[in-house]
Coordinates of C-alpha atoms and ligand atoms in Angstrom, one line a residue:
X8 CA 31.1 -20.3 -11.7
X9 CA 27.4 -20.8 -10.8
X10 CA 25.0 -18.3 -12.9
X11 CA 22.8 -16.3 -10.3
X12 CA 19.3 -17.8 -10.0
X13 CA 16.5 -16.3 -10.6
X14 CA 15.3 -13.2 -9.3
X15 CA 13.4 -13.1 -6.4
X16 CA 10.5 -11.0 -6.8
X17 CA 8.4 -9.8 -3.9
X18 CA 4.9 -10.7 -4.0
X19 CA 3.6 -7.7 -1.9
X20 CA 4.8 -4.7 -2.0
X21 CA 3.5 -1.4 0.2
X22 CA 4.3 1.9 -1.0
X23 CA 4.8 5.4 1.2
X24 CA 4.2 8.0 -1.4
X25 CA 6.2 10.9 -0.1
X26 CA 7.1 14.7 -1.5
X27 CA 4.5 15.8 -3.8
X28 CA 4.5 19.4 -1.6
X29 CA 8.6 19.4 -1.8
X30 CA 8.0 18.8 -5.7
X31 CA 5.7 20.9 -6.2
X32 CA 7.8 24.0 -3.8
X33 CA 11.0 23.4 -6.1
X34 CA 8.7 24.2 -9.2
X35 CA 7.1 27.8 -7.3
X36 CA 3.9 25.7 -7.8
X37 CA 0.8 25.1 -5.5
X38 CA 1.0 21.8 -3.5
X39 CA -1.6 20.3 -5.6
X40 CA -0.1 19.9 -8.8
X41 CA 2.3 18.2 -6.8
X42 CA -0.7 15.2 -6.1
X43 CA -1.4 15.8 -9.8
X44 CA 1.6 14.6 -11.0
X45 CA 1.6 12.2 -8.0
X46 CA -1.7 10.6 -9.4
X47 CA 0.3 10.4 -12.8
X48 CA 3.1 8.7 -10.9
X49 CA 0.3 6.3 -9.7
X50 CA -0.9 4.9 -12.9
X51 CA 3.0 4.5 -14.2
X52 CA 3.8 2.4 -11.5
X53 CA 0.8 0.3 -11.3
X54 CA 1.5 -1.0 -14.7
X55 CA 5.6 -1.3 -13.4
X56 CA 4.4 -3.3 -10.8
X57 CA 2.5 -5.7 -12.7
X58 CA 5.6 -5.7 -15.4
X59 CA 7.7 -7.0 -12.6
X60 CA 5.6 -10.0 -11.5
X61 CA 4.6 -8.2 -8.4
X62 CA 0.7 -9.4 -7.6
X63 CA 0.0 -7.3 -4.5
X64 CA 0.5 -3.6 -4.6
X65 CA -0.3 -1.3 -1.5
X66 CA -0.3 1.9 -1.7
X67 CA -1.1 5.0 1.4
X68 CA -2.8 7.4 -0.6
X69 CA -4.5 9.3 2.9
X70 CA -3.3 8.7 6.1
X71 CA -5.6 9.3 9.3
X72 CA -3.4 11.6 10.5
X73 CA -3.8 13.7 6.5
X74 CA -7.3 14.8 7.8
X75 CA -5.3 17.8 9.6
X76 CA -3.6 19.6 6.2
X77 CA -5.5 22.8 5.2
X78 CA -9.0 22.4 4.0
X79 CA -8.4 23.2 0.6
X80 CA -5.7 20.3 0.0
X81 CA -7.8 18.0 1.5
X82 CA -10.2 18.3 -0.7
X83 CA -7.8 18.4 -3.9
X84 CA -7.0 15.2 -3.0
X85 CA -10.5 13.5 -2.6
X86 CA -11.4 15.2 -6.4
X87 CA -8.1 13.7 -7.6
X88 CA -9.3 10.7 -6.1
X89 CA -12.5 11.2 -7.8
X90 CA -10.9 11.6 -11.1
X91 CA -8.8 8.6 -10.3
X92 CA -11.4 6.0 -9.8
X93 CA -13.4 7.4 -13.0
X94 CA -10.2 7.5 -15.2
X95 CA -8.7 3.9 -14.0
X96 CA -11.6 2.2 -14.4
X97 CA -11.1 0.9 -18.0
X98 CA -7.4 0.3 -17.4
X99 CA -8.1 -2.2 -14.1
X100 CA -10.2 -3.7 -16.4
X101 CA -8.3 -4.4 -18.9
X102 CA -5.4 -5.6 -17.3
X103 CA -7.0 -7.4 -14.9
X104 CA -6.4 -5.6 -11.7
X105 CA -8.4 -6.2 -8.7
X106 CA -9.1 -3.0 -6.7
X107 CA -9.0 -3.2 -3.0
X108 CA -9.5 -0.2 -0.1
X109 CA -7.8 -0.8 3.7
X110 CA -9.0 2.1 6.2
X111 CA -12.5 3.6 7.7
X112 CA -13.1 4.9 3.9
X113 CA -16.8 5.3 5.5
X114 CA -15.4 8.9 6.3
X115 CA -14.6 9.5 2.8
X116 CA -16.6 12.2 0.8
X117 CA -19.6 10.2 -0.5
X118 CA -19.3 10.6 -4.3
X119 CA -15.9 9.2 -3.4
X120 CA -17.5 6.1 -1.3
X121 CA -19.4 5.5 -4.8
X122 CA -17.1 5.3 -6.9
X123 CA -14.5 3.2 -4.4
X124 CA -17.8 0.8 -4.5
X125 CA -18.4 1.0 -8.4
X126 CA -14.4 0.1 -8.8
X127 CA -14.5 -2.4 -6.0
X128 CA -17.6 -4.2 -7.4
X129 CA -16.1 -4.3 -11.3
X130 CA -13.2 -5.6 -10.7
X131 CA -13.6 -7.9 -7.7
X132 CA -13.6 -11.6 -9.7
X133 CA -9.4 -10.5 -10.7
X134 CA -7.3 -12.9 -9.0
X135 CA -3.8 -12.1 -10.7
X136 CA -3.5 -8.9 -9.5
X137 CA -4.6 -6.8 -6.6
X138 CA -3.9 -2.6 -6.0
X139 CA -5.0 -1.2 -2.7
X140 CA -5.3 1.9 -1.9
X141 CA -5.0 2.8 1.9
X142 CA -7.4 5.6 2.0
X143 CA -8.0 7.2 5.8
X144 CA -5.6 4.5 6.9
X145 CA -3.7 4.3 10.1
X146 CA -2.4 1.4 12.0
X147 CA -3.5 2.2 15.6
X148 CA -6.9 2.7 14.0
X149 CA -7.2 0.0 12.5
X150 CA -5.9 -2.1 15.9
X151 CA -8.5 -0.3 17.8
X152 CA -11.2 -1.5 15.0
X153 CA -10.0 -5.0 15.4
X154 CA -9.6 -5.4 18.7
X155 CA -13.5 -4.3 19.5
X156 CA -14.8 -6.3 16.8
X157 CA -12.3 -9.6 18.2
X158 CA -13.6 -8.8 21.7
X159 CA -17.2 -8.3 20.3
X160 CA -16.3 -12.0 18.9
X161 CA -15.6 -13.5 22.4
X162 CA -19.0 -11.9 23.4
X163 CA -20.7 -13.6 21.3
X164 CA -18.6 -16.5 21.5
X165 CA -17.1 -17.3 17.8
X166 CA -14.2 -16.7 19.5
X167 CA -12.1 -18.1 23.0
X168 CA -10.3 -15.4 24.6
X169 CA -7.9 -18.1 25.7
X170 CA -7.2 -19.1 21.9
X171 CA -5.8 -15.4 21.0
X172 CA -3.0 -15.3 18.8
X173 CA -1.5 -13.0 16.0
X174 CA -3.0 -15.7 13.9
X175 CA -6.4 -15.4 15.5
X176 CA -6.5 -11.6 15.8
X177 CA -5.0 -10.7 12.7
X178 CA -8.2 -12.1 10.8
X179 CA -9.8 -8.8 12.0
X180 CA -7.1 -6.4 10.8
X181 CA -8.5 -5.3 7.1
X182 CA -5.6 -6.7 5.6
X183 CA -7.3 -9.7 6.5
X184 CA -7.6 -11.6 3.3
X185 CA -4.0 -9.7 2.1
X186 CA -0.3 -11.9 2.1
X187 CA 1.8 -9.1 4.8
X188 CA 3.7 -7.2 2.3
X189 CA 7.6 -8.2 1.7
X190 CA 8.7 -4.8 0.9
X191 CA 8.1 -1.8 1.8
X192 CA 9.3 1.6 -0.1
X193 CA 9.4 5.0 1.0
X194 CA 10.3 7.9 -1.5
X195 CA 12.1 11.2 -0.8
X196 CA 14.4 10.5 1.3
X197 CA 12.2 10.1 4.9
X198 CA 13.3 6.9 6.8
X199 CA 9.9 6.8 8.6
X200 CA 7.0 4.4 8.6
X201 CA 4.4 7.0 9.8
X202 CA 1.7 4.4 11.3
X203 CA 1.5 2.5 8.2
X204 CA 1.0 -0.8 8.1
X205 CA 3.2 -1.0 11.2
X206 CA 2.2 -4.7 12.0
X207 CA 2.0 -6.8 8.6
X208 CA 5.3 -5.0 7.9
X209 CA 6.9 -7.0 11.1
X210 CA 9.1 -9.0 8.5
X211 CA 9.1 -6.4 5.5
X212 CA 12.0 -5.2 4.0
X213 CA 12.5 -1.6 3.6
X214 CA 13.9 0.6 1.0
X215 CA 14.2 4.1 1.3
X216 CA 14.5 6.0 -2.1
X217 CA 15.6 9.6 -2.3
X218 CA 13.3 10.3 -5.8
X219 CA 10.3 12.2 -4.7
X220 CA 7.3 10.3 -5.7
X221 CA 6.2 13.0 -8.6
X222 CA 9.9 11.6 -10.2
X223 CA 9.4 7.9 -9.0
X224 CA 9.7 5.7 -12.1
X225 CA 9.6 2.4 -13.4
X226 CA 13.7 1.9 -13.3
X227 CA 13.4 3.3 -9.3
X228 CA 10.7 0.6 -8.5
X229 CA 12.6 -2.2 -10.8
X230 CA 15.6 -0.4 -8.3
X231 CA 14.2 -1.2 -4.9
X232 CA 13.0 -4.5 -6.2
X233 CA 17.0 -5.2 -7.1
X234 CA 17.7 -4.4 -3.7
X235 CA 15.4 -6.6 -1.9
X236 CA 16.4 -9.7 -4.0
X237 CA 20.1 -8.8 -2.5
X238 CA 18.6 -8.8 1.1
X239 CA 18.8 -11.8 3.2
X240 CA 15.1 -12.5 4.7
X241 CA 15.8 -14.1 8.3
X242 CA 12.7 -14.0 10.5
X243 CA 14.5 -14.4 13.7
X244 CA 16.7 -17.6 12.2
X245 CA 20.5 -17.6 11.6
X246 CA 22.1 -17.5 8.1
X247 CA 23.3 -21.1 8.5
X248 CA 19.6 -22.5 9.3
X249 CA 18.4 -20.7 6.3
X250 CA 20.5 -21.8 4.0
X251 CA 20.6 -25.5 5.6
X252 CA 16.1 -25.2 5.0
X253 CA 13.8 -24.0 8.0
X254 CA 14.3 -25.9 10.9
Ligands
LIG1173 C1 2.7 12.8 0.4 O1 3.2 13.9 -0.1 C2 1.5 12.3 -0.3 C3 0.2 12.3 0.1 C4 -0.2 12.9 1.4 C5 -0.9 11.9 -0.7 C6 -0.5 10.9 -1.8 C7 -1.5 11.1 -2.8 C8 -1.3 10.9 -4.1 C9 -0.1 10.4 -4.7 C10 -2.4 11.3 -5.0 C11 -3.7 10.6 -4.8 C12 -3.6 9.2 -4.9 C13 -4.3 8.3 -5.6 C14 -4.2 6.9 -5.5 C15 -5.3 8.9 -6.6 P1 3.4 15.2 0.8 O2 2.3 16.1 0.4 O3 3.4 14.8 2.2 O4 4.7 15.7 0.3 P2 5.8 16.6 1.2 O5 6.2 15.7 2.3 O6 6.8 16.9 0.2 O7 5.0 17.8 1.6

């Protein structure tokens, strides 16, 4: 019998952090000590991540579309945020995590802006490991921000509007400089993908896990990472021309 070989671990992995407000309603408490815990959940499975072997870790901490929740929420967020940047700090440090933003973070509360920069600047020499944090992220947004800036290119000529390709215009998507992720987890149970990350995800696999993020946990990561080594990655090929090598 042949032993299994080893596991396949993905090297980028996105995150949809769903049901804070549905943990926090089952408890009769406010939404935001659902994000609390969330933020708690954050920190536990940065450190899984990294205990797995997986080097890129995104994760959709306020969508575009989150600008519409009630005022006071909003703003709960941002100061956890806030409290996130300050507390982290230290800990990226130490274990050598690189901190990276995706999204028109420009909107962002300033004091937040400051400390995105003070985190961004500190840790920006890591190469083994890299968090981002999709803040005011959407994926039509961020289209529509790449495709002026490739058409303000062919104005000014660094680029030939008869050379476009994914592999031309994807240089202006802010994932730019990021490997597109190979798995892609949602937690509590929606099966949606909410305008995240919609094109680097062309090839992701997807796991959807029931726990609501507050819950998520080490063993429900190391869970969704069992699942995608048991998934066949294709990319348009059959079976047989994988397993005979790319043609
Ligand atoms: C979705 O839960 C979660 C969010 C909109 C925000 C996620 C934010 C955090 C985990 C905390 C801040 C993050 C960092 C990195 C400091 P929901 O409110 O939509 O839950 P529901 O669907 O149950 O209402």
């Amino acid at each position: 019998m042949s032993s299994p070989g080893p596991a396949k671990i993905p090297q980028h992995v996105a995150i949809i952090m769903d049901g804070n407000g549905r943990w926090a309603k089952a408890r009769g408490l406010p939404r935001l000590e659902g994000h609390r815990r969330g933020v708690e959940t954050v920190r536990t499975v940065v450190d899984a991540a990294r205990e797995i072997g997986i080097r890129y870790l995104t994760l959709y901490a306020f969508s575009a579309e989150n600008w519409k929740r009630p005022a006071d929420e909003i703003s709960g967020l941002m100061g956890l945020l806030d409290y996130f940047l300050k507390r982290e700090l230290d800990n990226l440090i130490k274990n050598r995590v690189r901190l990276l933003t995706i999204g028109r973070t420009g909107a962002l509360p300033a004091n937040v802006q400051r400390e995105l920069s003070r985190v961004v600047e500190a840790t920006k020499d890591f190469k083994e490991w890299t968090l981002v944090l999709a803040l005011n992220y959407g994926s039509r947004s961020e289209v529509a921000d790449a495709a002026r800036a490739y058409a303000a290119a062919v104005q000014a000529g660094t680029e030939k509007l008869a050379d476009a390709s994914w592999e031309n215009f994807s240089r202006y998507l802010y994932t730019a400089h990021l490997p597109e992720p190979d798995l892609l987890i949602r937690t509590s149970g929606e099966h949606r993908v909410s305008n995240f990350l919609l094109l680097q995800c062309a090839y992701a696999e997807m796991v959807f896990s029931p726990v609501l993020w507050p819950d998520f946990g080490p063993a429900d990561l190391q869970a969704a990472v069992d699942e995608y080594g048991r998934r066949e990655r294709r990319y348009g090929l059959t079976t047989e021309q994988i397993k005979a090598g790319r043609p």
